[in-house]
Tab-separated table of N, CA, C and O in Angstrom:
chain	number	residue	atom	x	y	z
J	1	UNK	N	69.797	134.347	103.497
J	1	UNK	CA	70.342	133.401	104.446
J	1	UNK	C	69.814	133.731	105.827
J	1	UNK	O	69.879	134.810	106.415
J	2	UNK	N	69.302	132.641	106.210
J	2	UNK	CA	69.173	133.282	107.883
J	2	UNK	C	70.067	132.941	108.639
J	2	UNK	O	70.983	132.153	108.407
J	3	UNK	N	69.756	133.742	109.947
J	3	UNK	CA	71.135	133.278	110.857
J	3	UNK	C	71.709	132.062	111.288
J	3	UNK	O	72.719	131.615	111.832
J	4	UNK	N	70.485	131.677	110.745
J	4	UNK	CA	70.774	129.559	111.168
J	4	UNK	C	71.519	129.150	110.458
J	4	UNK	O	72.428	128.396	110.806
J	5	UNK	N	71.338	129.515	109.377
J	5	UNK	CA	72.132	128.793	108.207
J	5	UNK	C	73.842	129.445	108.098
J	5	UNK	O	74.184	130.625	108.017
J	6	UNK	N	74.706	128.207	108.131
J	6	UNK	CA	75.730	128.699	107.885
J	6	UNK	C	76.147	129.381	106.885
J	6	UNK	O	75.816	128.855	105.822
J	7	UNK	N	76.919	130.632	106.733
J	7	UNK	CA	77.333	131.141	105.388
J	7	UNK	C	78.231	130.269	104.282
J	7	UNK	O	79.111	129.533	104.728
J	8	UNK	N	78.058	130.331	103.137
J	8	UNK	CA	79.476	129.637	102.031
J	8	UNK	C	80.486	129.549	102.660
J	8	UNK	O	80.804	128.406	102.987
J	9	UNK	N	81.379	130.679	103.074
J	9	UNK	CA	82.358	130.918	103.410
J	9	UNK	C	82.448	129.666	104.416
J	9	UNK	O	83.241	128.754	104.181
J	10	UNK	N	81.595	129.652	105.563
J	10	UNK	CA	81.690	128.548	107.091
J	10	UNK	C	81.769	127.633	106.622
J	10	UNK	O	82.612	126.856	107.071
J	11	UNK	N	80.836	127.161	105.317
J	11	UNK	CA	80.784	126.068	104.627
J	11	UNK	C	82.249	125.130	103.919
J	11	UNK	O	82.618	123.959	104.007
J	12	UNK	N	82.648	126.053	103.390
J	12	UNK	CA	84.160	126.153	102.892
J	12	UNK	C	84.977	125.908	103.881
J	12	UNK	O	85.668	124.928	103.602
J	13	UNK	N	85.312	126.513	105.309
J	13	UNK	CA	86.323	126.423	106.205
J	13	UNK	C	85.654	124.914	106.796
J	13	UNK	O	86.459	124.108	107.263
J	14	UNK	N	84.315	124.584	106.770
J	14	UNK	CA	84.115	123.523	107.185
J	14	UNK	C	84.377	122.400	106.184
J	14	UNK	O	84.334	121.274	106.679
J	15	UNK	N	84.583	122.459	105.160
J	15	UNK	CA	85.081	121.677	103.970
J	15	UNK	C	83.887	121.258	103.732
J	15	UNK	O	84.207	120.071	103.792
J	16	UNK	N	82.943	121.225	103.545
J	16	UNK	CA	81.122	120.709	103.150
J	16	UNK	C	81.405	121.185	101.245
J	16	UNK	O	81.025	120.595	100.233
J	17	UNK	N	82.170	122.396	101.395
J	17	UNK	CA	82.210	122.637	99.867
J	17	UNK	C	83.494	122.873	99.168
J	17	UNK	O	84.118	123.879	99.507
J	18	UNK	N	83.829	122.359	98.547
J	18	UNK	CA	85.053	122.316	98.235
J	18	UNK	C	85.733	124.216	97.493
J	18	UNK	O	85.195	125.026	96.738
J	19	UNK	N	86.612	124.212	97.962
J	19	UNK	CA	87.384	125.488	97.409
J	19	UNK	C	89.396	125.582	96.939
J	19	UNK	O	90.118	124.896	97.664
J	20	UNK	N	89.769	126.020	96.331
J	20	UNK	CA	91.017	126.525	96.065
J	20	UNK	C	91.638	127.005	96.893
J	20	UNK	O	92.204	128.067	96.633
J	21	UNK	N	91.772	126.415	98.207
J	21	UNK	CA	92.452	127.417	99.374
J	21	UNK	C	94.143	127.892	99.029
J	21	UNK	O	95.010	127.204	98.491
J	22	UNK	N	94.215	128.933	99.409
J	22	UNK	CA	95.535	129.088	99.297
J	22	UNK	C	96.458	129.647	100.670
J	22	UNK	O	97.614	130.007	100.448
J	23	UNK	N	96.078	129.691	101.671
J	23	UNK	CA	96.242	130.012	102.510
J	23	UNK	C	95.511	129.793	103.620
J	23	UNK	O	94.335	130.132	103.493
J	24	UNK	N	95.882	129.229	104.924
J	24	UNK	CA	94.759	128.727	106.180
J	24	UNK	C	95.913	129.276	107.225
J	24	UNK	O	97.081	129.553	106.952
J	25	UNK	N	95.050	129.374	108.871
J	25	UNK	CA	96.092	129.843	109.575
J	25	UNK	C	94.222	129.106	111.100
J	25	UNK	O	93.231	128.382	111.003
J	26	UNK	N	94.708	129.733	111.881
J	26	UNK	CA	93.783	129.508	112.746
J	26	UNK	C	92.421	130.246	112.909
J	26	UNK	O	91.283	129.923	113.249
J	27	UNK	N	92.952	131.203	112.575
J	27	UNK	CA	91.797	132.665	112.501
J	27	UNK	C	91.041	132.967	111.190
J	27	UNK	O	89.857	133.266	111.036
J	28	UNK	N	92.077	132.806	110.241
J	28	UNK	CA	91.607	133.210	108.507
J	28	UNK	C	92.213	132.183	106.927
J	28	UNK	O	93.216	131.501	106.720
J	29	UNK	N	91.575	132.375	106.487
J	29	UNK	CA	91.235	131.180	105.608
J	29	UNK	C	91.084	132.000	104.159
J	29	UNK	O	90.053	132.647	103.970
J	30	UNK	N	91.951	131.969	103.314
J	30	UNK	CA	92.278	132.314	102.007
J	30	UNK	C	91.880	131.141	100.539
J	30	UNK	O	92.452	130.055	100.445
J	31	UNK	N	91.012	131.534	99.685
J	31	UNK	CA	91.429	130.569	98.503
J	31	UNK	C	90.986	132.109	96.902
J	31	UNK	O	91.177	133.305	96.679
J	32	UNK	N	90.385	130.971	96.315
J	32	UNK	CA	90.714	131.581	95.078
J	32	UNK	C	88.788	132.198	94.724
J	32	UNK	O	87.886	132.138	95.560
J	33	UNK	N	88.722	132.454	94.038
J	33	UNK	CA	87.214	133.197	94.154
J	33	UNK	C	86.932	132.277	92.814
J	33	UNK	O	87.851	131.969	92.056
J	34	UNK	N	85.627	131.890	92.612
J	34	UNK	CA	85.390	131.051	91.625
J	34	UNK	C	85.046	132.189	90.206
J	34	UNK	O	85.362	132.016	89.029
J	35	UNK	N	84.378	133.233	90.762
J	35	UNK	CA	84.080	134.013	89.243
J	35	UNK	C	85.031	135.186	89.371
J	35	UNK	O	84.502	136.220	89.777
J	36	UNK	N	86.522	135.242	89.068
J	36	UNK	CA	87.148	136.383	88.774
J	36	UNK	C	86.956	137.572	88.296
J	36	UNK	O	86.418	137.813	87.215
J	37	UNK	N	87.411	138.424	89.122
J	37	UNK	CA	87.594	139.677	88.213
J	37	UNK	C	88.384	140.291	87.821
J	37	UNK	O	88.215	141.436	87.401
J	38	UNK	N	90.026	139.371	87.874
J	38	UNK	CA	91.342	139.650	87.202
J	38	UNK	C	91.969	138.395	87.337
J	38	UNK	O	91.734	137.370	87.978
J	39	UNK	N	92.913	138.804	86.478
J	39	UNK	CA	93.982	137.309	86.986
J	39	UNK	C	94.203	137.114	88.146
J	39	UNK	O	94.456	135.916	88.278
J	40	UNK	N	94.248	137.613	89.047
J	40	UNK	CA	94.337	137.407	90.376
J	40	UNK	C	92.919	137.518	91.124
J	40	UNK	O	92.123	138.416	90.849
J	41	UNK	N	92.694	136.632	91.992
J	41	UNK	CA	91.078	137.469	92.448
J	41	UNK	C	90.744	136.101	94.002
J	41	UNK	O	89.935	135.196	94.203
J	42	UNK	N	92.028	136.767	94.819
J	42	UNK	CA	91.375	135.774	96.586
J	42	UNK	C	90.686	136.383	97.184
J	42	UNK	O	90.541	137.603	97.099
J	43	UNK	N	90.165	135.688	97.857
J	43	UNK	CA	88.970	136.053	98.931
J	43	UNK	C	89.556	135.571	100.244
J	43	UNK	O	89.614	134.350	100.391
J	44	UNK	N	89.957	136.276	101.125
J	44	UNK	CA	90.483	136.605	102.691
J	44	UNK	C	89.359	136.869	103.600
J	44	UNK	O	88.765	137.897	103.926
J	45	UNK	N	89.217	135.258	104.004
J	45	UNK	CA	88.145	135.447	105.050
J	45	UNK	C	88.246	134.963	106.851
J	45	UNK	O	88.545	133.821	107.200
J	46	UNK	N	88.035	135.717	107.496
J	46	UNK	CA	88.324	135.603	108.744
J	46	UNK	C	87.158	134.244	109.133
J	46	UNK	O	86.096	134.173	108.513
J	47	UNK	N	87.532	133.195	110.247
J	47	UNK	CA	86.575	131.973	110.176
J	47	UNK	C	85.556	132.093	111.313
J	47	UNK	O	85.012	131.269	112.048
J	48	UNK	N	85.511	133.156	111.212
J	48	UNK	CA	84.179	133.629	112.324
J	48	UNK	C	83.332	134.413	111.627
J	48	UNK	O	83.719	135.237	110.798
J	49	UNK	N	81.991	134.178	111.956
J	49	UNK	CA	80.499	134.764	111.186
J	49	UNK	C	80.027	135.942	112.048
J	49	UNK	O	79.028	136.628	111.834
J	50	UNK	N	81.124	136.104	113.311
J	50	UNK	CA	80.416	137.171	114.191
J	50	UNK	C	80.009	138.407	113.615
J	50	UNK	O	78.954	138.955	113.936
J	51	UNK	N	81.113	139.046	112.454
J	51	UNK	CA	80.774	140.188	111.869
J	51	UNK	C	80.718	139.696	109.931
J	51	UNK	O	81.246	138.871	109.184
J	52	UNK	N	79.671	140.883	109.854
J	52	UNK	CA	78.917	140.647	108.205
J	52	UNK	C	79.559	141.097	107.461
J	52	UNK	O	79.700	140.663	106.318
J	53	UNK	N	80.588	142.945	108.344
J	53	UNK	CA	80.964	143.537	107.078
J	53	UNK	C	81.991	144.067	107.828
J	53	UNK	O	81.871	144.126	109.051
J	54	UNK	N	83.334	144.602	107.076
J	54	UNK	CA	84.291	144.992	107.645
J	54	UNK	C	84.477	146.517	108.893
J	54	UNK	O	85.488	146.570	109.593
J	55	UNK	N	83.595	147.408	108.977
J	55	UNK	CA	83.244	148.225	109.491
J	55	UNK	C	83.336	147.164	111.216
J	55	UNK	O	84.199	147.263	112.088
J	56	UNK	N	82.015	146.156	111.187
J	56	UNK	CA	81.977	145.648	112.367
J	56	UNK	C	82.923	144.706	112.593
J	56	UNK	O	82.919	144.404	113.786
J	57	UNK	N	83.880	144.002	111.854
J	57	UNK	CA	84.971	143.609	112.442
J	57	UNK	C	86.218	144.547	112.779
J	57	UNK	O	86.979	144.181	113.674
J	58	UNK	N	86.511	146.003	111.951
J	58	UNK	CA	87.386	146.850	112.663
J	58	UNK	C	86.755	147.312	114.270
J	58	UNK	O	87.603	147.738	115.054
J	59	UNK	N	85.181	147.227	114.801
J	59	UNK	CA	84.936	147.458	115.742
J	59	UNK	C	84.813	146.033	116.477
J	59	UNK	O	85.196	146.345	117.604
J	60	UNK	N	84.630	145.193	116.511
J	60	UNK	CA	84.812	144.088	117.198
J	60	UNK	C	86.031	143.097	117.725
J	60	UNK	O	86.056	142.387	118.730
J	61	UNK	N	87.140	143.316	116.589
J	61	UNK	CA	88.218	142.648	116.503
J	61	UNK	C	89.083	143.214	115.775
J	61	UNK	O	89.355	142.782	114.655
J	62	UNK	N	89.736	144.432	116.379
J	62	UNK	CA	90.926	145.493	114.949
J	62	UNK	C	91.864	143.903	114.945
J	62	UNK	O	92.005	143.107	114.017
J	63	UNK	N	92.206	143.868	115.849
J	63	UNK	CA	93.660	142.398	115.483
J	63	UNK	C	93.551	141.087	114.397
J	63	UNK	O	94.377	140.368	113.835
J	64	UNK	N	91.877	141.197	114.423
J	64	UNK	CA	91.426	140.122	113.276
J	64	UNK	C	91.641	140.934	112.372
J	64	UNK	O	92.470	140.457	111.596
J	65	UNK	N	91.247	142.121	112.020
J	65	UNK	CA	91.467	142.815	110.913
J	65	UNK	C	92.506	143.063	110.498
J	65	UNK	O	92.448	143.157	109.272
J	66	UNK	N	93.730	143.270	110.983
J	66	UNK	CA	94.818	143.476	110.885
J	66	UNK	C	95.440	142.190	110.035
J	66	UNK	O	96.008	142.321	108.951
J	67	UNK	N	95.230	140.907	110.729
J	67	UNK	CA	95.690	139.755	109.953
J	67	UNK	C	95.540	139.762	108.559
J	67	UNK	O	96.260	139.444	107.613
J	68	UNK	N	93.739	140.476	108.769
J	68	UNK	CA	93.411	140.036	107.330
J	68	UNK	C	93.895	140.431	106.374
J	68	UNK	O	94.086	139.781	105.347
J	69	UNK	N	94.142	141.465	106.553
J	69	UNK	CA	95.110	142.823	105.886
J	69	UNK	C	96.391	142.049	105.723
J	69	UNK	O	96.791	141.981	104.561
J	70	UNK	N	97.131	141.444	106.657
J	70	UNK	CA	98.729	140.815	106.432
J	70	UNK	C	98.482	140.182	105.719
J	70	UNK	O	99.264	140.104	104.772
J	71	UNK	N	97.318	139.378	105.710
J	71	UNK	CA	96.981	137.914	104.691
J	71	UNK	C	97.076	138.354	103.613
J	71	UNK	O	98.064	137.942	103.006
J	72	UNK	N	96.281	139.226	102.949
J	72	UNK	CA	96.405	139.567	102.141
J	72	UNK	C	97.201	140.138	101.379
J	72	UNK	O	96.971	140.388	100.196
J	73	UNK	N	98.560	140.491	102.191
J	73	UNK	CA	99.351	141.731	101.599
J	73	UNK	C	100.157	140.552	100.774
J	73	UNK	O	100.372	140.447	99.567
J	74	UNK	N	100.620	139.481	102.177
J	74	UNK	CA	101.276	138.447	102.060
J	74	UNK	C	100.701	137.411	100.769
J	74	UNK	O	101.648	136.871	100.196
J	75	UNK	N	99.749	137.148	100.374
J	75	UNK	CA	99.428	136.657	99.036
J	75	UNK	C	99.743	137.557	97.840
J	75	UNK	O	100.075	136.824	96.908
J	76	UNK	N	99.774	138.808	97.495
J	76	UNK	CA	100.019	139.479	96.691
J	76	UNK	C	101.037	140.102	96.870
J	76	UNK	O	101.135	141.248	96.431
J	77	UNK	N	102.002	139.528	97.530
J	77	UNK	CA	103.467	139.016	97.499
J	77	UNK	C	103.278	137.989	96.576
J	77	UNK	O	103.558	138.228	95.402
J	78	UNK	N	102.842	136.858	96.898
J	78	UNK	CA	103.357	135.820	96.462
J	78	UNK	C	102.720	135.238	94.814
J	78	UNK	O	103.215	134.387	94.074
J	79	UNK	N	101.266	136.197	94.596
J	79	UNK	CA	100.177	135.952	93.591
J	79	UNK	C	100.707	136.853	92.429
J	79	UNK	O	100.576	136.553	91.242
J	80	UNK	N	101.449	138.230	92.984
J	80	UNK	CA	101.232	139.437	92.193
J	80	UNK	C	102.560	139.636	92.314
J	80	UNK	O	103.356	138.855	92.836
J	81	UNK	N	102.894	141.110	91.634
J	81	UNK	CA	103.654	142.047	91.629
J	81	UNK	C	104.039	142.961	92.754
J	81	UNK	O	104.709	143.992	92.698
J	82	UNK	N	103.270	142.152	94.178
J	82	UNK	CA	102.942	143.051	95.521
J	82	UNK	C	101.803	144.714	95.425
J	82	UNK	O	101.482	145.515	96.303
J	83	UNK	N	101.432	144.635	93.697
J	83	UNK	CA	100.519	145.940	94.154
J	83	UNK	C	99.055	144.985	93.538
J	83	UNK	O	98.896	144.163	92.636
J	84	UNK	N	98.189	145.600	94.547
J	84	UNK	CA	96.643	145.022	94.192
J	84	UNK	C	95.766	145.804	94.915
J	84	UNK	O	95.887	146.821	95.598
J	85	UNK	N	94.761	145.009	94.565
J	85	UNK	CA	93.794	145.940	95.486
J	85	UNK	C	93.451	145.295	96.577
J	85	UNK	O	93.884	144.163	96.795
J	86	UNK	N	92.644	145.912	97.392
J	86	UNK	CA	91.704	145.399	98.578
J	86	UNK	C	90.680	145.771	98.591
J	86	UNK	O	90.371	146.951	98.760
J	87	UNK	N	89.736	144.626	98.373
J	87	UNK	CA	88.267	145.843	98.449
J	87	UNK	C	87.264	144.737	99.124
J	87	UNK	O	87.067	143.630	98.623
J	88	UNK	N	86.679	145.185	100.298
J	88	UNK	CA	85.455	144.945	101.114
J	88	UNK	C	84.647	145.571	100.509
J	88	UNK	O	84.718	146.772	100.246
J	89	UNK	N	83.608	144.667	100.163
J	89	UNK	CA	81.894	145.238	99.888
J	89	UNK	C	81.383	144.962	101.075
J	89	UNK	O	81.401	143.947	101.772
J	90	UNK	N	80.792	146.321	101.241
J	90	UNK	CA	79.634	146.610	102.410
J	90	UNK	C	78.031	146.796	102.195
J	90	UNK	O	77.409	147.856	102.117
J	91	UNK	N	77.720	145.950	102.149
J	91	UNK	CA	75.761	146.052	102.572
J	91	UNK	C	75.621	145.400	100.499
J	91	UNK	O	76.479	145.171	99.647
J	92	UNK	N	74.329	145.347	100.502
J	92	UNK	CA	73.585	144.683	99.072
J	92	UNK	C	74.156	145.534	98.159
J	92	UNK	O	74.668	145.183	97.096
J	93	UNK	N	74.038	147.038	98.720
J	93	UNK	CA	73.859	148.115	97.873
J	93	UNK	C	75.039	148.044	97.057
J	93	UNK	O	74.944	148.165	95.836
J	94	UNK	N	75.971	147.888	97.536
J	94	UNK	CA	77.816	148.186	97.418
J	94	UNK	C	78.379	146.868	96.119
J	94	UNK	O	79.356	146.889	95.371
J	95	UNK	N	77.061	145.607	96.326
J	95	UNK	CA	77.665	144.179	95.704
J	95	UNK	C	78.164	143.088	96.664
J	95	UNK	O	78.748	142.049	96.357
J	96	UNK	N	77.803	143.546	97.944
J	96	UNK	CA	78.173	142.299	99.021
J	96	UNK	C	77.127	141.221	98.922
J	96	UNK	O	76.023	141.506	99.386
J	97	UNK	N	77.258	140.291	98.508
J	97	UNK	CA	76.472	138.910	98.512
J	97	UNK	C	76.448	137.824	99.325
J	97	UNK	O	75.675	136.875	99.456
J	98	UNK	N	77.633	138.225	99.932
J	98	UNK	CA	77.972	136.771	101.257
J	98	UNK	C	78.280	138.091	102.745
J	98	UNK	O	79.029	139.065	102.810
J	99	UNK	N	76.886	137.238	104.148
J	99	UNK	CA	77.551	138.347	105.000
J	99	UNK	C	77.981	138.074	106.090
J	99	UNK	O	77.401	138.128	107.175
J	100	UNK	N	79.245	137.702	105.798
J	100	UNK	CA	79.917	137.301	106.328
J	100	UNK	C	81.440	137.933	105.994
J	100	UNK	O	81.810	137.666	104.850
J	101	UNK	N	82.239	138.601	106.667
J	101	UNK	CA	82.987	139.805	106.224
J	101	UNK	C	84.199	139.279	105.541
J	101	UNK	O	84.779	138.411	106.195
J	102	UNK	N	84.839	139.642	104.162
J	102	UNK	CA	85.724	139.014	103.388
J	102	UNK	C	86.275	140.068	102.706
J	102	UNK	O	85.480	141.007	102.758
J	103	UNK	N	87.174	140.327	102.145
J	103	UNK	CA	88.121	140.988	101.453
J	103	UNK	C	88.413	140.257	100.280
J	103	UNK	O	88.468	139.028	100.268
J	104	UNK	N	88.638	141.107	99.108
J	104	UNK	CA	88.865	140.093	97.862
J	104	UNK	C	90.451	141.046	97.354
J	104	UNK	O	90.579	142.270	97.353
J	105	UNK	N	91.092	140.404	97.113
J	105	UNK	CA	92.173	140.803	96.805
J	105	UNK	C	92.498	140.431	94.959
J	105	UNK	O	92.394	139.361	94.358
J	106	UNK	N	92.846	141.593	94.539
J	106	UNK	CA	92.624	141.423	93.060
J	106	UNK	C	93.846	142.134	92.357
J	106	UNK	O	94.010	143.347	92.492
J	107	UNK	N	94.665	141.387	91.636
J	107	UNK	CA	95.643	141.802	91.089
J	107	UNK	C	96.379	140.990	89.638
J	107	UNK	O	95.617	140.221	89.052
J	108	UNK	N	97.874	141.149	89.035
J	108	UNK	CA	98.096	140.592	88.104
J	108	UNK	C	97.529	141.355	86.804
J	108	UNK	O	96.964	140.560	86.054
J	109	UNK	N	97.527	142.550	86.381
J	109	UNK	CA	97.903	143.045	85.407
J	109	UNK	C	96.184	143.597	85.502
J	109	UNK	O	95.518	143.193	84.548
J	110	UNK	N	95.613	144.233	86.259
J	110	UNK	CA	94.276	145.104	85.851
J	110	UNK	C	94.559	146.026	85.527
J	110	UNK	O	95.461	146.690	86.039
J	111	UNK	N	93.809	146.389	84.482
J	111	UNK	CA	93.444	147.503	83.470
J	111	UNK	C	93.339	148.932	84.299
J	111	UNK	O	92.850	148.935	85.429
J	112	UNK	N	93.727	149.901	83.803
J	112	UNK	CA	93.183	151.184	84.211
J	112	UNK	C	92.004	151.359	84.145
J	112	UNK	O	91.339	151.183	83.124
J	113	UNK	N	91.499	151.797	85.419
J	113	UNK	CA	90.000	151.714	85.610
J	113	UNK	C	89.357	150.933	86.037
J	113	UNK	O	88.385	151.246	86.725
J	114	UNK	N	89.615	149.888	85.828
J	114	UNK	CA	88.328	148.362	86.208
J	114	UNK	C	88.082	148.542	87.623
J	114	UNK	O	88.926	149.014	88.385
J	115	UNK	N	87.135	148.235	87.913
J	115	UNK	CA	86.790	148.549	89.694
J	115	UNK	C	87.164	149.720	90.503
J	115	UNK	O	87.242	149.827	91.727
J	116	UNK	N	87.397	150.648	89.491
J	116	UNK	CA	87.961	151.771	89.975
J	116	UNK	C	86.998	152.374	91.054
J	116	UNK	O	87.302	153.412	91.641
């Protein structure tokens, strides 16, 4: 992607592509991830492209980060059992594919081990 090009994610908050939202607010924008990796599986994305990966949004914006974190806790309240995971992929290496910084929140009965 180059920098011109908007990311999925922008694409999505811009509605150009349709998604499962489950959550919108002014700042961050929640839906459902199309290829799961549990019964539960959102993607918590802040609606700014300024930062790629979560590292540079705890240095650019801790208060955006913070939301994202509530967002998320607050869906797995409402998705889960309140325990899940949180996991930011950072850089190619890690499995980050979109860079544009997102959190996937994954819960609802995972296995011991999986994504461990």
């Amino acid at each position: 992607m180059s920098s011109s090009e908007p990311s999925i994610f922008t694409r999505i908050i811009n509605r150009e592509i349709p998604a499962d939202i489950v959550f919108e607010s002014d700042r961050v924008i929640a839906f459902k991830d199309i290829s799961p990796k549990a019964p539960v599986h959102l993607l918590v994305v802040p609606k700014t492209e300024a930062y790629a990966n979560v590292a540079q949004l705890a240095a650019g914006d801790p208060e955006l980060l913070a939301e994202v974190i509530a967002v998320a806790q607050g869906l797995a309240d409402q998705h889960t059992d309140s325990e899940f995971r949180l996991i930011f992929n950072s850089g190619a290496a890690a499995g980050q594919t979109v860079f544009h910084v997102h959190a996937h929140v994954l819960g609802g009965g995972l296995s011991e081990g999986s994504l461990a």
